[in-house]
Short mmCIF file of C-alpha atoms in Angstrom, two decimals:
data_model
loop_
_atom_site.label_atom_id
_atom_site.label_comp_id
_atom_site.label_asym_id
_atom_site.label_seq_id
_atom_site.Cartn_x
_atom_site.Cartn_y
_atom_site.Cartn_z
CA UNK A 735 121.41 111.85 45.48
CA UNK A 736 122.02 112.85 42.02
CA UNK A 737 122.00 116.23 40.46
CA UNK A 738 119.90 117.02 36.93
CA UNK A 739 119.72 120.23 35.02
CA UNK A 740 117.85 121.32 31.77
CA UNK A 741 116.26 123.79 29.55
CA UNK A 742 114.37 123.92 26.33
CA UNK A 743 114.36 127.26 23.97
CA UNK A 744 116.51 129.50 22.70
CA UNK A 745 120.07 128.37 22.68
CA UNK A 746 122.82 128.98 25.43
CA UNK A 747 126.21 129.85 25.85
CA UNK A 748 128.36 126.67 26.57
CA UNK A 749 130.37 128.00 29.52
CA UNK A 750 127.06 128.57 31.70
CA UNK A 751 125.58 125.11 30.87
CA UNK A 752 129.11 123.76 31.81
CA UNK A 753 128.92 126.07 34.85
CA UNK A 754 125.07 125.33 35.92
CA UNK A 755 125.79 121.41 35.91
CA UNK A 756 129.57 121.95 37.99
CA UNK A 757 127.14 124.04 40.78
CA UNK A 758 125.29 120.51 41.46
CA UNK A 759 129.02 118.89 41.83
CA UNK A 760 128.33 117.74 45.77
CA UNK A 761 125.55 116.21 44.73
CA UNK A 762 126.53 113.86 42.37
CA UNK A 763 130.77 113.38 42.75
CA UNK A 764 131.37 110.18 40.43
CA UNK A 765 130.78 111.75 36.56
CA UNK A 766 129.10 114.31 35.08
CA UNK A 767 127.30 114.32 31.82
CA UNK A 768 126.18 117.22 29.42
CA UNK A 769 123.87 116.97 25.79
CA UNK A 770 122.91 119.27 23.78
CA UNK A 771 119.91 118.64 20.86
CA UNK A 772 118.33 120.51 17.94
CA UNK A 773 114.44 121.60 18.89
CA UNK A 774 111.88 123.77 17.26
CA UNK A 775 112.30 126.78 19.75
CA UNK A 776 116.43 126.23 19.61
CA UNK A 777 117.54 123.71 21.39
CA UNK A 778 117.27 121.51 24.46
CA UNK A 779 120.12 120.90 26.84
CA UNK A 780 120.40 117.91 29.62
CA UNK A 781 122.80 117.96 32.49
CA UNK A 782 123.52 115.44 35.45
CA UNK A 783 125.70 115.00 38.17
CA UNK A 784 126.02 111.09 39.32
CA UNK A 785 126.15 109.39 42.63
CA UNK A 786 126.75 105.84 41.72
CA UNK A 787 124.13 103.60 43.96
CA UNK A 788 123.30 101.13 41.00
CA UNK A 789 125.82 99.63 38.68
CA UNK A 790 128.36 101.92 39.29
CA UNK A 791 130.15 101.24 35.78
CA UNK A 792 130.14 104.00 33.41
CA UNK A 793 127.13 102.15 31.96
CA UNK A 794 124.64 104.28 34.45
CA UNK A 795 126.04 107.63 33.52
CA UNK A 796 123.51 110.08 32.18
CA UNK A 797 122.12 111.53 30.50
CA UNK A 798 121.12 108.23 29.42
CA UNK A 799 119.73 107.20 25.86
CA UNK A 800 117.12 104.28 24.96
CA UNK A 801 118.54 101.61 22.21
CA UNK A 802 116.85 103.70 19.60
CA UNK A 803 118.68 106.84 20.54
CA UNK A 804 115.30 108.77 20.17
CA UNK A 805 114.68 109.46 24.19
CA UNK A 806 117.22 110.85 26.63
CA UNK A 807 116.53 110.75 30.48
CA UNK A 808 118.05 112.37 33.46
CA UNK A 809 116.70 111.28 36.85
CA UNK A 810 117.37 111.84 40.63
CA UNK A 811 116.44 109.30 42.64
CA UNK A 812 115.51 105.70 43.10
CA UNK A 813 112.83 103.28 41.67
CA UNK A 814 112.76 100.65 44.61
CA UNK A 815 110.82 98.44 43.05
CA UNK A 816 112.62 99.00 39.34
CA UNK A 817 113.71 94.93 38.94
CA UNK A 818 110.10 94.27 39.28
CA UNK A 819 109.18 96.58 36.56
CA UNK A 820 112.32 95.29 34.62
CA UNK A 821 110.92 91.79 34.07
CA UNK A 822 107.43 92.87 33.04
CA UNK A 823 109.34 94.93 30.34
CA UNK A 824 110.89 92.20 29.28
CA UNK A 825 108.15 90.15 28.82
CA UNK A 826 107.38 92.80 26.50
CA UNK A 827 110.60 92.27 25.06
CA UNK A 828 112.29 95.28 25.95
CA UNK A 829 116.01 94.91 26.13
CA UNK A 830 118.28 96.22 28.82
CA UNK A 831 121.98 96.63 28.96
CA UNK A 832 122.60 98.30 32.39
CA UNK A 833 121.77 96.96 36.15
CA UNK A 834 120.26 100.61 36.77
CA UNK A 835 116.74 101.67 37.44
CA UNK A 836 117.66 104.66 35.35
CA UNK A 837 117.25 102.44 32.40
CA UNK A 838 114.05 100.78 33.43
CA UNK A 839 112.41 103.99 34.31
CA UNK A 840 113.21 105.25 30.77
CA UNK A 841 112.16 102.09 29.24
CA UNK A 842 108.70 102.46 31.56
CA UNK A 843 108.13 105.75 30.18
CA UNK A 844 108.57 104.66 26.46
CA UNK A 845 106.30 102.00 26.74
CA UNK A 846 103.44 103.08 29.58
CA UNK A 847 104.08 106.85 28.99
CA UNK A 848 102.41 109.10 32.28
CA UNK A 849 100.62 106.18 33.00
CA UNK A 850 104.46 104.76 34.36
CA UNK A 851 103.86 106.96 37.27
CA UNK A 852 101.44 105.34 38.81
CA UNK A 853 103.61 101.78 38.70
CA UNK A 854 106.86 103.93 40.17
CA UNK A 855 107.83 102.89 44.35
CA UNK A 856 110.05 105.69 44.89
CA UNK A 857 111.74 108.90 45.22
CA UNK A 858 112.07 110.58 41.87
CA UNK A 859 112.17 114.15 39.80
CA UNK A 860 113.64 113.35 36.51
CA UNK A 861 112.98 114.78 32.91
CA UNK A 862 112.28 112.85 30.20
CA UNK A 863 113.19 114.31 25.91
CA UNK A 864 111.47 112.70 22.74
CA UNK A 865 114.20 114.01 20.57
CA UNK A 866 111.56 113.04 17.62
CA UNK A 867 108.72 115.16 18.73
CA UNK A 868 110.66 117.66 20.49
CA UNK A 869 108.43 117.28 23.96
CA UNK A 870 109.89 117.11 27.14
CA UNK A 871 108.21 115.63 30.46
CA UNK A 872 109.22 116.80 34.03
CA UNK A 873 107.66 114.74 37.21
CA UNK A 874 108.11 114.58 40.58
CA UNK A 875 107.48 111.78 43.08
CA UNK A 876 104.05 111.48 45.08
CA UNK A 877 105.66 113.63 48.19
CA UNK A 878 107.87 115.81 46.76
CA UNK A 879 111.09 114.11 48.37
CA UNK A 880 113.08 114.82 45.27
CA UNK A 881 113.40 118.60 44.44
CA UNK A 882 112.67 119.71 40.94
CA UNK A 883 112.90 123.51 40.35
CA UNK A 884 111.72 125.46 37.22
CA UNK A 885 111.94 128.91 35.45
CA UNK A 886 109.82 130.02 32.43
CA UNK A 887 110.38 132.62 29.84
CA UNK A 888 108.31 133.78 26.23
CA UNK A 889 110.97 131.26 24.99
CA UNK A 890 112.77 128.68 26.96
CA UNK A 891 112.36 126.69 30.66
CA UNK A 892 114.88 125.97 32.47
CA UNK A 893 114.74 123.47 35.36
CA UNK A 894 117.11 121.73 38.23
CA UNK A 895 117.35 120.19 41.10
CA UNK A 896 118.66 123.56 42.67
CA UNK A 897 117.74 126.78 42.11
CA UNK A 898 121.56 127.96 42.23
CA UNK A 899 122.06 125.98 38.74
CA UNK A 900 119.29 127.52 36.99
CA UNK A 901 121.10 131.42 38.33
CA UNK A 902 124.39 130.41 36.27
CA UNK A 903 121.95 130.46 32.74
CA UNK A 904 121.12 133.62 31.46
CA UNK A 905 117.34 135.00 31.68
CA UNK A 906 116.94 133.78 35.54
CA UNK A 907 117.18 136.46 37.84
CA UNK A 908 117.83 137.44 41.46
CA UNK A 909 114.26 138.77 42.07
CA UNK A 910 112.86 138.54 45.81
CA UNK A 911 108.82 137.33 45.87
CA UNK A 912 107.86 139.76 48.64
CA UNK A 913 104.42 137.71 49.03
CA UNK A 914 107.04 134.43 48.96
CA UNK A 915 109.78 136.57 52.11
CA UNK A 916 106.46 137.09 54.22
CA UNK A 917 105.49 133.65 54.45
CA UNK A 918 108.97 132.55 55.25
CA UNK A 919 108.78 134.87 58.06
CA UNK A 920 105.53 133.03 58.70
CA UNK A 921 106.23 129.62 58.52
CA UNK A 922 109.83 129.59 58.49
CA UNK A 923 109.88 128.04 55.24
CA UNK A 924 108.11 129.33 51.74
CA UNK A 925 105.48 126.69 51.09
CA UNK A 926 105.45 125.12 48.05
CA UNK A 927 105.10 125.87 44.82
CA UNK A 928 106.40 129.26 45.13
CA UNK A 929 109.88 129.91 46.26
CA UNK A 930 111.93 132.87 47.75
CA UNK A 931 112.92 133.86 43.60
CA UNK A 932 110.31 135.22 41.97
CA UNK A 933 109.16 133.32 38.96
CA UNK A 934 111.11 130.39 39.92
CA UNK A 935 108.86 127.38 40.88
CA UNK A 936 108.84 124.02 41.86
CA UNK A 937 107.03 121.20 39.99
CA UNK A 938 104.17 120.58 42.99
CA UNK A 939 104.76 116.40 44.26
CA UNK A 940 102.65 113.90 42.55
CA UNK A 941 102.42 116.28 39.09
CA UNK A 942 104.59 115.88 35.79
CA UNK A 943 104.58 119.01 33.34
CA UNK A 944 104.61 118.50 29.95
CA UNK A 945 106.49 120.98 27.23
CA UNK A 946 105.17 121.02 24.11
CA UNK A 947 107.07 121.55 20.84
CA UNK A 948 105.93 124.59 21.01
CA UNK A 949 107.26 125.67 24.12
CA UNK A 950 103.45 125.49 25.31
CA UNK A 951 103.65 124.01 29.35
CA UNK A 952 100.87 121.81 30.82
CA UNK A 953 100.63 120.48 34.33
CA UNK A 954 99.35 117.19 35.27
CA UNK A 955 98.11 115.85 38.51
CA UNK A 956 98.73 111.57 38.30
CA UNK A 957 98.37 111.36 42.42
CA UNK A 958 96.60 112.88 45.40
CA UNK A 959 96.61 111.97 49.22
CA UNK A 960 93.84 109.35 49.36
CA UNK A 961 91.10 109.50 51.94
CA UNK A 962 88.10 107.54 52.48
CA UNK A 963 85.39 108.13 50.26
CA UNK A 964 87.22 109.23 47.51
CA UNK A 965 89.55 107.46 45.05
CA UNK A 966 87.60 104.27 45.29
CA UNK A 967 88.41 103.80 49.13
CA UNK A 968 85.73 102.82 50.86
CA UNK A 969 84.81 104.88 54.15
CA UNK A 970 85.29 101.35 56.17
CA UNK A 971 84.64 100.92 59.80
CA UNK A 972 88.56 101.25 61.17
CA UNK A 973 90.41 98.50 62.39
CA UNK A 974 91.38 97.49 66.05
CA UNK A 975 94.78 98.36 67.59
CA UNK A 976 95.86 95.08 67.00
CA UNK A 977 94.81 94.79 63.45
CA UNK A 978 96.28 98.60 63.03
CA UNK A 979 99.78 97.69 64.38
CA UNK A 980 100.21 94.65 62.49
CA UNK A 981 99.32 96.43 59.52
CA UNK A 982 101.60 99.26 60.31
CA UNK A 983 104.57 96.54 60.90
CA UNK A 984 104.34 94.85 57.58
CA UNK A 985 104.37 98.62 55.89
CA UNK A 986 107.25 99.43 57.71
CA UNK A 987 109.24 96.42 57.03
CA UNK A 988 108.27 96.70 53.28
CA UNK A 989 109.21 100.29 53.17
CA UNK A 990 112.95 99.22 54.63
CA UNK A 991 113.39 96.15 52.54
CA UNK A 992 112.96 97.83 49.24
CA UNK A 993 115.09 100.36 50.08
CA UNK A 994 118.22 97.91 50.78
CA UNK A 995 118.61 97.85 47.01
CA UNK A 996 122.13 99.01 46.84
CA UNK A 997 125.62 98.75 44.92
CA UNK A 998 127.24 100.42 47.59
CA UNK A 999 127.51 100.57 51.39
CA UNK A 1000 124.43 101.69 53.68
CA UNK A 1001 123.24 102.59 56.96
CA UNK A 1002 121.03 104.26 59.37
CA UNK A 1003 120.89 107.36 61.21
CA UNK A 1004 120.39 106.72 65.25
CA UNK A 1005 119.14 109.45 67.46
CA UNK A 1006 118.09 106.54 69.69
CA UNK A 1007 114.45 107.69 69.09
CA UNK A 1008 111.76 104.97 68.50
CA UNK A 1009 111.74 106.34 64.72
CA UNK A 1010 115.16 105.66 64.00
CA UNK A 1011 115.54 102.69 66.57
CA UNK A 1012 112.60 100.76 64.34
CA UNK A 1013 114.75 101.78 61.20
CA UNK A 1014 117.77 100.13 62.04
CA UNK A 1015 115.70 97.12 63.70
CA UNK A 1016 113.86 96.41 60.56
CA UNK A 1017 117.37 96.70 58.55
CA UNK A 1018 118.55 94.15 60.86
CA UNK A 1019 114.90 91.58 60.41
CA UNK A 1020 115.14 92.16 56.51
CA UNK A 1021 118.73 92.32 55.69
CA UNK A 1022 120.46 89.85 58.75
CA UNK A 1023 123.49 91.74 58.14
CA UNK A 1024 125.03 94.32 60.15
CA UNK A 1025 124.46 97.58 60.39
CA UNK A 1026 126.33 101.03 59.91
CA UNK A 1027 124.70 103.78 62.28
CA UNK A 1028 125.83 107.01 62.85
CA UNK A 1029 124.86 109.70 66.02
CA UNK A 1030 125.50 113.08 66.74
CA UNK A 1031 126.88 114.16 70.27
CA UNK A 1032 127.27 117.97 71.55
CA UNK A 1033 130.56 118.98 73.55
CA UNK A 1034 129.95 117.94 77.01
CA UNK A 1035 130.55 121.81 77.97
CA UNK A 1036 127.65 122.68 75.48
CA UNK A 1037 124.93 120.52 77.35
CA UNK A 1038 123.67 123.00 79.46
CA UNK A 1039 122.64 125.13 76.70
CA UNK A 1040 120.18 122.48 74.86
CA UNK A 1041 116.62 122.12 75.08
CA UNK A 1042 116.21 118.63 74.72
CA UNK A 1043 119.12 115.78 76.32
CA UNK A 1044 121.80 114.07 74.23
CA UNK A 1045 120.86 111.82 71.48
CA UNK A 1046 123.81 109.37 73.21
CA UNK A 1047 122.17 107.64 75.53
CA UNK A 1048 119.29 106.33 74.19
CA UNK A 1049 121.52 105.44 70.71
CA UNK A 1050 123.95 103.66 73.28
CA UNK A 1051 120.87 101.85 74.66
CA UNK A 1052 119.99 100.60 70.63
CA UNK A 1053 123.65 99.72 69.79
CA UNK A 1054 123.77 97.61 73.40
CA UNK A 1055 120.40 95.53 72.15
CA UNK A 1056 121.64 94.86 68.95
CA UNK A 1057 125.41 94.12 70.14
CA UNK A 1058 127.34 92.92 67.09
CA UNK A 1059 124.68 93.75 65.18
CA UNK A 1060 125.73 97.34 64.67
CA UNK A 1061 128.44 98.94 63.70
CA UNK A 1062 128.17 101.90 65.68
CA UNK A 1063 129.26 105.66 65.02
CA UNK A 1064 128.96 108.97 67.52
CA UNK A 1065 130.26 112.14 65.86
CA UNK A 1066 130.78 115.68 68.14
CA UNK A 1067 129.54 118.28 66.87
CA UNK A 1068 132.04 120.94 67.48
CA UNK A 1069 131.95 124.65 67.99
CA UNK A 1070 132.17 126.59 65.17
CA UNK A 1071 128.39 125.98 63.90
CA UNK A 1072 128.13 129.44 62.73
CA UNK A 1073 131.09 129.32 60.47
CA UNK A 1074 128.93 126.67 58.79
CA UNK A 1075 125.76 128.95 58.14
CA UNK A 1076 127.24 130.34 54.76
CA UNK A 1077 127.74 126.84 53.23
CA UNK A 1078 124.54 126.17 54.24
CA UNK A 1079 122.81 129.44 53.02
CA UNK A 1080 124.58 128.48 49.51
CA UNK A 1081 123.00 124.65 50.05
CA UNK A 1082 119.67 124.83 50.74
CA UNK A 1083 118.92 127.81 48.32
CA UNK A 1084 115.27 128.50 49.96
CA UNK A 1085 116.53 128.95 53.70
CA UNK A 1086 114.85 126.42 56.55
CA UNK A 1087 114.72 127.97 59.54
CA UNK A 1088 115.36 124.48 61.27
CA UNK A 1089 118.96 124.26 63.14
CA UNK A 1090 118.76 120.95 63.02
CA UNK A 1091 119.85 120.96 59.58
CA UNK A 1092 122.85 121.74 60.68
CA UNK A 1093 123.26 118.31 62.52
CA UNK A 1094 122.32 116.67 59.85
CA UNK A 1095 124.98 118.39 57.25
CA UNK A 1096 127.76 117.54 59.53
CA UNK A 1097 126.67 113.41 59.79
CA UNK A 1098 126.39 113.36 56.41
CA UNK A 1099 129.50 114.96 56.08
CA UNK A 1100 131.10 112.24 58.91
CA UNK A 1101 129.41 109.46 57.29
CA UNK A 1102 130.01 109.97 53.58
CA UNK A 1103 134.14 108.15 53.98
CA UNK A 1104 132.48 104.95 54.76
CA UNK A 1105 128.42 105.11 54.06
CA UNK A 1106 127.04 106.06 51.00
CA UNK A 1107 123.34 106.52 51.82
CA UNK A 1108 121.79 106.48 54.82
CA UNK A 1109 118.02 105.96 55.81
CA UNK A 1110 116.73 107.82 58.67
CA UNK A 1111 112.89 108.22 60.54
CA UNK A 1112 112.36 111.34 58.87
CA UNK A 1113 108.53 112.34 58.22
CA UNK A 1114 107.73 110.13 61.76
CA UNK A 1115 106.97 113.16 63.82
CA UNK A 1116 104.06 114.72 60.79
CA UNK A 1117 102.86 111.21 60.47
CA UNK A 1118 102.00 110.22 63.92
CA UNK A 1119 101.45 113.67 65.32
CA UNK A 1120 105.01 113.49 67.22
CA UNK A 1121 105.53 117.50 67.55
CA UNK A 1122 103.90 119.43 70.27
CA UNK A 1123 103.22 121.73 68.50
#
């Protein structure tokens, strides 16, 4: 993941822009970028914090400029099916110099405008400046996978990929939403688009903002959930189990083949689950090479204490099927968890009451020496009703 950072209005003082883009440092490690342009209201800033995945040269840096000079993007993300979109921009004859999807996502947006959206595969919030007209565009993918965060004033917005940036600018307060702190306690999570700050928001998934020269902000809606009967779909009789699992196969293998677009090492979390088992399957079908997984073990004195059995097992039965065609991990997860809770308080901003977050901090953590990113069966269990609950 990548970190952005922004703001359009009245001017700010250096040392918190500087500070605001060094609080997204773990997520983005390899460079860090910072711009600062004239506007009507003041001035914009951009800020980014890189994780190389795509031409790691200094070439992908960002904030990234267009050959003209006149539009500057930041993005967080990826654009899976970017080298597709590449070569129909250059049959428009739009240059390139990078390998990124940065650059074709900024070229899409010159030449489609919004309309780009609909053409994106992805995971995205990025923010795009017309340094002519003085606009700036915020979107966020269809689901809302990519975090985009934003604060608005009389005179300026500032936005981020965490809310803990947007504290180090001035004008963005500490300010508890009581309505926001009861449905935590609720839901154990503050739904979307409201968060635990008051006045801090999140741009809603499948919606880009616009910001007007003059500081005016519009929301747009490019993509909604479709159902049958609306959107053109046709209320169809469904198909057979057969038809339905076939179907379901060749989404699935599309989904993990685009995402095996990478400059740098991948792999797979493995609980052993049939979510995470198909994952690393269908990296095996589409890719032929092997694969990196990673698994989380408790202390065997801590077993008695868990709801559910060790993830071991049933990973041990996947990396047995697949024999050389894993290269398989098991971390411990040792005590000490709540000496953890403050880093993780400070990470996730808006707490989750979910502990399992706390597993998956420490794989990442164990997996990050010798895996860069890591795909996982996450959204499984809301999909295909997998919770009890």
């Amino acid at each position: 993941m990548c970190g952005i950072f922004g703001g359009v209005g009245r001017p700010e003082e250096e040392a918190r822009v500087r500070e605001a883009v060094r609080r997204l440092t773990h997520r983005g490690p390899d460079a860090e970028g910072v711009e600062r342009h004239p506007h009507p209201l003041g001035e914009v800033w951009l800020g980014f914090r890189r994780l190389a995945i795509q031409d790691c040269s200094p070439r992908g840096n960002q904030p990234m400029a267009d050959a003209t000079g006149r539009w500057r993007i930041v993005f967080n993300g990826e654009i899976y099916n970017f080298r597709e979109l590449r070569r129909e921009l250059e049959g428009h004859g739009d240059p390139f110099r990078t390998g990124t999807d940065t650059e074709v996502l900024l070229a899409a947006w010159i030449r489609w405008g919004p309309a780009a959206l609909e053409r994106l595969v992805g995971m995205f919030a990025f923010a795009v400046l017309d340094t002519l007209t003085g606009e700036v565009a915020l979107a966020r993918d269809r689901l809302g996978i990519k975090p985009l965060y934003y604060h608005t004033t009389p005179r300026r917005l500032v936005f981020a990929s965490e809310v803990k940036a947007m504290l180090a600018v001035s004008g963005v307060e500490r300010r508890l939403d009581p309505l926001a702190a009861a449905r935590f306690f609720t839901f154990l999570w503050v739904p979307g688009p409201d968060t635990l700050l008051e006045g801090v928001r999140q741009v809603e998934p499948g919606t880009w903002l616009q910001v007007g020269a003059d500081g005016a902000l519009r929301a747009h809606r490019y993509w909604e959930v479709p159902l049958p009967g609306t959107d053109g779909i046709a209320a169809s009789p469904p198909p057979s189990p057969a038809e339905a699992a076939d179907r379901l196969e060749a989404l699935l293998q599309e989904a993990v083949r685009v995402r095996l677009v990478s400059d740098v090492p991948l792999g797979a979390f493995l609980s052993g689950g049939v979510d995470s088992s198909l994952v690393v399957a269908l990296m095996r079908r589409a890719s032929g090479e092997r694969v990196t997984t990673h698994t989380v073990l408790f202390p065997r004195a801590d077993a008695g204490w868990h709801i559910e059995e060790d993830d071991a097992p049933w990973a041990r039965r996947v990396r047995d099927h697949f024999g050389d065609g894993v290269a398989y991990h098991e971390h411990t997860l040792e005590p000490g968890m709540a000496d953890l809770l403050p880093r993780m308080v400070w990470h996730q901003d808006d707490p989750v009451a979910d502990p399992a977050a706390l597993a998956a901090w420490l794989i990442c953590a164990a997996a990050r020496p010798t895996t860069t990113v890591l795909l996982a069966g996450m959204g499984a269990e809301e999909l295909f009703a997998g919770y009890p609950r």
